[in-house]
Short mmCIF file of C-alpha atoms in Angstrom, two decimals:
data_model
loop_
_atom_site.label_atom_id
_atom_site.label_comp_id
_atom_site.label_asym_id
_atom_site.label_seq_id
_atom_site.Cartn_x
_atom_site.Cartn_y
_atom_site.Cartn_z
CA MET A 28 14.70 41.98 2.05
CA GLN A 29 13.89 38.82 0.10
CA MET A 30 10.54 40.21 -1.04
CA LYS A 31 12.14 43.48 -2.10
CA TYR A 32 14.67 41.61 -4.18
CA ILE A 33 11.96 39.58 -5.94
CA PHE A 34 9.93 42.71 -6.67
CA THR A 35 12.94 44.54 -8.10
CA SER A 36 13.89 41.60 -10.30
CA PHE A 37 10.32 41.31 -11.58
CA SER A 38 10.23 45.06 -12.37
CA LEU A 39 13.49 44.90 -14.30
CA ASN A 40 12.35 41.87 -16.30
CA PHE A 41 9.06 43.58 -17.01
CA SER A 42 10.87 46.74 -18.21
CA TYR A 43 13.24 44.82 -20.47
CA LYS A 44 10.30 43.00 -22.09
CA TRP A 45 8.50 46.23 -22.84
CA LEU A 46 11.68 47.85 -24.16
CA ALA A 47 12.15 44.89 -26.48
CA ILE A 48 8.52 45.12 -27.64
CA LEU A 49 8.84 48.90 -28.13
CA GLY A 50 12.03 48.44 -30.15
CA LEU A 51 10.33 45.84 -32.33
CA MET A 52 7.40 48.21 -32.91
CA VAL A 53 9.77 51.00 -33.98
CA VAL A 54 11.44 48.68 -36.50
CA VAL A 55 8.08 47.54 -37.85
CA LEU A 56 6.71 51.08 -38.08
CA TRP A 57 9.93 52.31 -39.76
CA GLY A 58 9.61 49.51 -42.29
CA CYS A 59 5.99 50.43 -42.89
CA GLU A 60 6.96 54.08 -43.41
CA GLU A 61 9.62 53.03 -45.91
CA ALA A 62 7.04 50.88 -47.67
CA PHE A 63 4.67 53.83 -47.99
CA LEU A 64 7.35 56.19 -49.38
CA ASP A 65 7.10 56.75 -53.12
CA PRO A 66 9.99 55.19 -55.05
CA PRO A 67 12.04 57.51 -57.32
CA THR A 68 10.11 58.38 -60.45
CA THR A 69 12.01 57.19 -63.51
CA ASP A 70 9.52 57.64 -66.32
CA PRO A 71 10.93 59.64 -69.29
CA GLU A 72 8.90 62.80 -68.59
CA SER A 73 10.04 62.93 -64.95
CA ILE A 74 13.69 62.38 -65.91
CA PHE A 75 13.48 65.21 -68.45
CA ASP A 76 12.00 67.56 -65.84
CA GLU A 77 14.63 66.53 -63.29
CA ALA A 78 17.47 67.28 -65.73
CA TRP A 79 15.99 70.60 -66.86
CA ASN A 80 15.39 71.69 -63.26
CA PHE A 81 18.91 70.79 -62.16
CA ALA A 82 20.40 72.99 -64.89
CA ASP A 83 17.84 75.69 -64.13
CA GLN A 84 18.88 75.80 -60.45
CA GLU A 85 22.64 75.31 -60.86
CA TYR A 86 23.93 76.59 -64.21
CA SER A 87 25.88 79.85 -64.01
CA PHE A 88 26.07 81.26 -67.54
CA PHE A 89 22.46 81.76 -68.71
CA GLU A 90 22.72 85.55 -68.72
CA PHE A 91 26.35 85.67 -69.90
CA LYS A 92 25.49 83.51 -72.95
CA ASN A 93 22.05 85.06 -73.46
CA ILE A 94 20.30 81.67 -73.24
CA ASP A 95 16.51 81.50 -72.78
CA TRP A 96 16.24 78.32 -70.71
CA ASP A 97 12.44 78.47 -70.59
CA GLN A 98 12.41 78.44 -74.37
CA GLN A 99 14.52 75.27 -74.34
CA TYR A 100 11.90 73.62 -72.13
CA SER A 101 9.18 74.64 -74.59
CA THR A 102 11.22 73.27 -77.48
CA TYR A 103 12.35 69.92 -76.08
CA ARG A 104 9.75 68.93 -73.46
CA PRO A 105 6.99 68.17 -76.03
CA GLN A 106 9.38 65.66 -77.67
CA VAL A 107 9.21 63.43 -74.57
CA THR A 108 6.30 61.12 -73.80
CA SER A 109 5.72 58.22 -71.44
CA SER A 110 6.77 55.82 -74.22
CA THR A 111 10.04 57.55 -75.14
CA SER A 112 12.89 55.04 -75.16
CA GLU A 113 16.03 55.49 -73.04
CA GLU A 114 18.23 56.20 -76.04
CA ALA A 115 15.75 58.68 -77.52
CA LEU A 116 15.43 60.47 -74.15
CA PHE A 117 19.21 60.67 -73.88
CA GLU A 118 19.45 62.25 -77.34
CA ILE A 119 16.75 64.81 -76.54
CA LEU A 120 18.47 65.82 -73.30
CA ALA A 121 21.86 65.91 -75.02
CA ASP A 122 20.47 68.22 -77.71
CA MET A 123 19.00 70.52 -75.07
CA LEU A 124 22.23 70.65 -73.04
CA PHE A 125 24.23 71.30 -76.22
CA VAL A 126 22.51 74.69 -76.38
CA LEU A 127 24.50 75.75 -73.29
CA ARG A 128 27.70 75.79 -75.42
CA ASP A 129 29.75 74.47 -72.52
CA GLY A 130 32.35 71.70 -72.44
CA HIS A 131 31.74 71.31 -68.70
CA VAL A 132 28.11 70.29 -69.28
CA ASN A 133 27.75 66.52 -69.62
CA LEU A 134 25.14 63.81 -69.39
CA ARG A 135 26.49 60.30 -68.83
CA SER A 136 24.61 57.02 -69.06
CA ASN A 137 25.81 53.43 -69.26
CA PHE A 138 25.66 53.65 -73.05
CA ASP A 139 26.70 57.21 -74.00
CA ARG A 140 28.12 60.57 -72.89
CA SER A 141 27.05 63.96 -74.21
CA ARG A 142 29.40 66.88 -74.70
CA ASN A 143 29.72 70.08 -76.70
CA TRP A 144 33.04 70.25 -78.58
CA GLU A 145 32.34 73.43 -80.55
CA TRP A 146 34.65 75.52 -78.37
CA TYR A 147 37.50 74.38 -80.61
CA LEU A 148 36.04 72.67 -83.69
CA ASN A 149 35.57 75.90 -85.68
CA SER A 150 39.05 77.23 -84.92
CA PRO A 151 42.45 76.51 -86.49
CA GLU A 152 44.36 73.61 -84.96
CA ASN A 153 47.54 75.64 -84.37
CA PHE A 154 49.40 72.59 -83.08
CA ASP A 155 50.98 69.42 -84.39
CA TYR A 156 52.83 67.31 -81.83
CA SER A 157 54.33 65.08 -84.50
CA LEU A 158 55.88 68.19 -86.06
CA LEU A 159 57.66 68.84 -82.75
CA GLU A 160 58.79 65.24 -82.49
CA ARG A 161 60.19 65.16 -86.02
CA ASN A 162 61.78 68.60 -86.21
CA TYR A 163 62.42 69.94 -82.71
CA PHE A 164 62.94 67.05 -80.33
CA ASN A 165 65.05 64.65 -82.44
CA GLN A 166 66.00 62.62 -79.36
CA GLU A 167 67.30 65.79 -77.71
CA GLU A 168 64.27 66.07 -75.46
CA GLN A 169 64.17 65.06 -71.80
CA PHE A 170 61.14 63.60 -70.06
CA VAL A 171 60.95 65.33 -66.68
CA GLY A 172 57.93 64.03 -64.77
CA PRO A 173 54.90 64.97 -66.90
CA PHE A 174 56.91 67.47 -68.98
CA VAL A 175 58.85 67.19 -72.21
CA TYR A 176 61.88 69.50 -71.91
CA ARG A 177 64.02 70.73 -74.82
CA ASP A 178 67.13 72.86 -74.51
CA PHE A 179 67.46 75.37 -77.35
CA GLY A 180 70.82 76.63 -76.10
CA ASP A 181 69.85 80.10 -74.96
CA VAL A 182 66.17 79.29 -74.34
CA GLY A 183 64.44 76.49 -72.45
CA TYR A 184 61.22 74.86 -73.64
CA MET A 185 58.75 72.59 -71.80
CA TYR A 186 55.59 70.93 -73.09
CA TYR A 187 52.79 69.90 -70.71
CA GLY A 188 50.07 67.78 -72.33
CA SER A 189 47.50 67.32 -69.55
CA PHE A 190 46.74 68.86 -66.18
CA SER A 191 45.59 65.39 -65.15
CA SER A 192 49.29 64.43 -64.99
CA LEU A 193 50.63 65.06 -61.49
CA VAL A 194 53.26 67.78 -61.15
CA GLU A 195 55.90 67.34 -58.47
CA SER A 196 57.85 70.32 -57.12
CA GLU A 197 61.15 68.65 -57.97
CA ASP A 198 60.10 68.42 -61.64
CA MET A 199 59.69 72.19 -61.81
CA ASP A 200 62.86 72.79 -59.79
CA PHE A 201 64.85 70.60 -62.18
CA ILE A 202 63.69 72.55 -65.24
CA LEU A 203 64.01 76.01 -63.67
CA ASN A 204 67.52 75.25 -62.48
CA LYS A 205 68.45 74.32 -66.07
CA VAL A 206 67.11 77.61 -67.49
CA GLN A 207 68.36 79.90 -64.73
CA ASP A 208 71.10 81.34 -66.96
CA LYS A 209 69.12 81.37 -70.22
CA ARG A 210 67.23 84.21 -71.88
CA GLY A 211 63.91 82.76 -70.84
CA LEU A 212 61.49 79.83 -70.84
CA ILE A 213 58.70 78.71 -73.16
CA ILE A 214 55.79 76.75 -71.62
CA ASP A 215 53.71 75.04 -74.29
CA VAL A 216 50.19 74.00 -73.20
CA ARG A 217 48.61 73.73 -76.63
CA ASN A 218 46.05 70.91 -76.89
CA ASN A 219 46.01 70.57 -73.10
CA GLY A 220 42.34 69.94 -72.37
CA GLY A 221 42.58 70.46 -68.61
CA GLY A 222 42.52 68.26 -65.52
CA ALA A 223 43.33 69.07 -61.89
CA THR A 224 43.51 72.76 -61.00
CA SER A 225 45.88 71.85 -58.14
CA ASN A 226 48.57 71.34 -60.79
CA VAL A 227 48.06 74.94 -61.92
CA ASN A 228 49.45 76.22 -58.62
CA ARG A 229 52.21 73.59 -58.57
CA ILE A 230 53.58 75.06 -61.80
CA ALA A 231 52.68 78.75 -61.63
CA GLY A 232 53.68 79.05 -57.96
CA HIS A 233 57.33 78.71 -59.01
CA PHE A 234 57.18 82.12 -60.73
CA VAL A 235 56.16 84.28 -57.74
CA ALA A 236 58.02 85.16 -54.55
CA GLU A 237 54.84 85.58 -52.50
CA ASP A 238 51.15 84.75 -52.72
CA ARG A 239 49.13 86.97 -55.03
CA THR A 240 45.59 87.30 -56.36
CA VAL A 241 45.38 86.40 -60.04
CA GLY A 242 41.61 86.51 -60.59
CA ILE A 243 38.20 86.46 -58.93
CA PHE A 244 35.28 84.03 -58.92
CA ARG A 245 31.71 83.71 -57.68
CA ARG A 246 29.30 80.79 -57.23
CA ARG A 247 25.65 80.59 -58.13
CA ASN A 248 23.71 80.26 -54.89
CA GLY A 249 20.00 80.86 -55.45
CA PRO A 250 16.91 79.86 -57.44
CA ASN A 251 17.01 82.87 -59.75
CA ARG A 252 19.34 82.47 -62.70
CA ASN A 253 21.39 85.48 -61.76
CA ASP A 254 21.70 84.67 -58.04
CA PHE A 255 25.38 84.65 -57.08
CA GLY A 256 27.34 84.79 -53.86
CA ASP A 257 30.15 87.21 -53.06
CA LEU A 258 33.23 87.57 -55.22
CA PHE A 259 36.35 85.85 -53.88
CA GLY A 260 39.95 86.15 -54.97
CA ILE A 261 41.75 83.33 -56.77
CA THR A 262 45.11 83.08 -55.01
CA LEU A 263 48.38 81.84 -56.48
CA THR A 264 50.54 80.40 -53.71
CA SER A 265 54.31 80.74 -53.99
CA GLN A 266 56.14 77.39 -54.37
CA ARG A 267 59.76 78.55 -54.50
CA ASP A 268 61.98 80.83 -52.37
CA ASP A 269 63.86 82.06 -55.44
CA PRO A 270 61.16 82.22 -58.16
CA TYR A 271 61.98 82.35 -61.84
CA THR A 272 61.62 85.99 -62.92
CA LYS A 273 63.10 85.96 -66.43
CA PRO A 274 60.78 86.26 -69.45
CA VAL A 275 58.32 83.41 -69.95
CA PHE A 276 56.15 82.76 -73.02
CA VAL A 277 53.05 80.56 -72.70
CA LEU A 278 51.91 79.02 -76.00
CA THR A 279 48.15 78.52 -76.44
CA ASN A 280 45.49 77.36 -78.90
CA ARG A 281 41.73 76.79 -78.76
CA ARG A 282 42.10 73.32 -77.25
CA CYS A 283 43.41 74.84 -74.02
CA TYR A 284 40.40 74.22 -71.77
CA SER A 285 39.27 74.15 -68.15
CA ALA A 286 42.33 73.86 -65.86
CA THR A 287 44.52 74.98 -68.77
CA ASN A 288 42.34 78.05 -69.15
CA ARG A 289 42.89 78.70 -65.42
CA PHE A 290 46.65 78.25 -65.92
CA VAL A 291 46.72 80.81 -68.74
CA MET A 292 44.71 83.20 -66.58
CA THR A 293 47.14 82.69 -63.70
CA MET A 294 50.36 83.00 -65.69
CA GLY A 295 49.00 85.91 -67.70
CA ALA A 296 48.64 87.90 -64.48
CA LEU A 297 52.41 87.78 -63.87
CA PRO A 298 54.58 90.66 -65.18
CA GLN A 299 57.28 88.47 -66.75
CA VAL A 300 54.80 86.31 -68.71
CA THR A 301 53.53 86.79 -72.28
CA VAL A 302 50.74 84.62 -73.71
CA LEU A 303 51.30 83.89 -77.41
CA GLY A 304 49.25 81.89 -79.90
CA ASP A 305 45.46 81.66 -80.16
CA THR A 306 42.60 82.41 -77.77
CA THR A 307 42.08 79.55 -75.32
CA GLY A 308 39.00 77.33 -75.47
CA GLY A 309 37.61 78.66 -72.19
CA GLY A 310 35.82 76.65 -69.55
CA GLY A 311 35.70 79.09 -66.66
CA GLY A 312 33.08 77.34 -64.55
CA THR A 313 33.57 74.70 -61.86
CA PRO A 314 31.00 71.91 -62.36
CA SER A 315 28.16 70.94 -60.03
CA PHE A 316 27.12 67.24 -60.15
CA THR A 317 23.95 65.21 -59.65
CA GLU A 318 22.63 61.70 -60.26
CA LEU A 319 19.23 61.56 -61.92
CA ALA A 320 16.60 59.14 -60.62
CA ASN A 321 17.38 56.64 -63.39
CA GLY A 322 21.08 56.56 -62.48
CA TRP A 323 22.39 58.88 -65.21
CA GLN A 324 25.13 61.31 -64.14
CA MET A 325 24.83 64.99 -65.01
CA ARG A 326 26.99 68.04 -64.43
CA VAL A 327 26.75 71.74 -65.26
CA SER A 328 28.98 74.75 -64.62
CA ASN A 329 28.17 76.39 -61.30
CA THR A 330 30.73 79.21 -60.94
CA GLN A 331 32.12 82.13 -62.94
CA SER A 332 35.76 83.25 -63.05
CA PHE A 333 37.14 86.62 -64.09
CA ILE A 334 40.45 88.34 -64.76
CA LEU A 335 40.81 92.04 -63.99
CA LEU A 336 41.81 94.13 -66.99
CA THR A 337 42.58 97.84 -67.14
CA ASP A 338 40.32 99.87 -69.40
CA SER A 339 42.66 102.14 -71.37
CA THR A 340 39.98 104.80 -71.86
CA ASN A 341 39.42 105.57 -68.18
CA ASN A 342 42.23 103.57 -66.52
CA GLU A 343 39.69 101.59 -64.47
CA GLN A 344 39.75 97.86 -63.84
CA VAL A 345 37.03 95.76 -65.47
CA ALA A 346 36.18 92.11 -64.88
CA PHE A 347 36.61 89.89 -67.96
CA ASN A 348 34.71 86.59 -67.85
CA ILE A 349 37.02 83.77 -69.02
CA GLU A 350 34.26 81.27 -69.89
CA ASP A 351 34.65 81.75 -73.65
CA GLY A 352 38.45 81.86 -73.58
CA ILE A 353 41.38 84.18 -72.91
CA PRO A 354 42.87 86.06 -75.85
CA PRO A 355 46.67 86.04 -76.19
CA ALA A 356 48.81 89.12 -75.79
CA ILE A 357 50.35 88.22 -79.18
CA ARG A 358 48.20 86.43 -81.76
CA VAL A 359 50.11 83.95 -83.94
CA ASP A 360 48.69 81.12 -86.07
CA LEU A 361 50.48 78.05 -87.34
CA SER A 362 51.19 78.72 -91.01
CA PRO A 363 50.38 75.78 -93.32
CA THR A 364 53.44 76.72 -95.39
CA ASP A 365 55.68 76.61 -92.31
CA GLU A 366 54.09 73.36 -91.16
CA ALA A 367 54.71 71.73 -94.54
CA ARG A 368 58.42 72.45 -94.25
CA GLY A 369 58.65 71.32 -90.62
CA THR A 370 58.47 74.68 -88.86
CA ASP A 371 56.22 75.51 -85.92
CA THR A 372 55.28 79.16 -86.52
CA ILE A 373 54.07 79.73 -82.97
CA LEU A 374 57.13 78.22 -81.29
CA GLU A 375 59.46 80.11 -83.64
CA ALA A 376 57.68 83.38 -82.81
CA ALA A 377 58.32 82.83 -79.10
CA LEU A 378 61.97 81.89 -79.68
CA ARG A 379 62.50 84.98 -81.84
CA ARG A 380 61.00 87.34 -79.27
CA LEU A 381 63.05 85.86 -76.44
CA ARG A 382 66.21 86.34 -78.49
CA GLU A 383 65.49 89.92 -79.53
#
């Protein structure tokens, strides 16, 4: 028995030693493998190729915008050499990405951020917040959560400046309870550049009694530039047992972008809603993100969203891509003459129609 015990103890000690040695060898070999792995390539030419390839594999609007991405490579790649400075490389990439005509396409470094603003720069402003403050609010406005509310007697008005500002259900309930007995409600989202799409449902869900499909979307999912997955419905979820069903006017201009574009799409699908003003700025794609090997952040649109419209010639539904904006049901521009005398042409047009 004594000998057996000694033998067993020796075997266990022997095993533990070899396990320890084996573990040490694994650590050493793993470290060697890490040492032999190539570090990320951060030379200017590699960074350019990485950025071009990311857009090539992820961007969703090449065909819709008729963009020859290979031509962009031929145009901009020869401008990059091994000696190109960081700032020069950033400018070259920014110029190339600008061709995509997309406010959701950005390149961000520690010294700059690229963006295309042309979706609104060549359009009339159609909004002046100071005009509202001076001539419509006059200390009669209420600040309800992220909204500015103004009671026009027989019509309610609410301004929402950013979908980045959190909407609480009680904020909407407070306003809708105040306008329950009025002719209708005006929701002004002019100059709202977007934010969180979750706030779209928190507002629009108060105008439907049950969930409903308000649009469709698809995601790019393959190496070819027109590879997309299946179409899925965009669902508006009801937020209120007794939804507001009286007439609603949504005021828009070209600076309505991204989540605001989605809001206009959503509200425009409801029978009691009329969109009035200018075509929105668009932004119908959800971004896909990456970090380049040199640490720069990059994003490009990866999805497409559509509203279903009825073709009057054959009464069939057609899918309308909202990337370049959603036209209003009633086009109204802010008149410079009206503005000079303190009148908001677009707001007055909505008030007049609600009172007719």
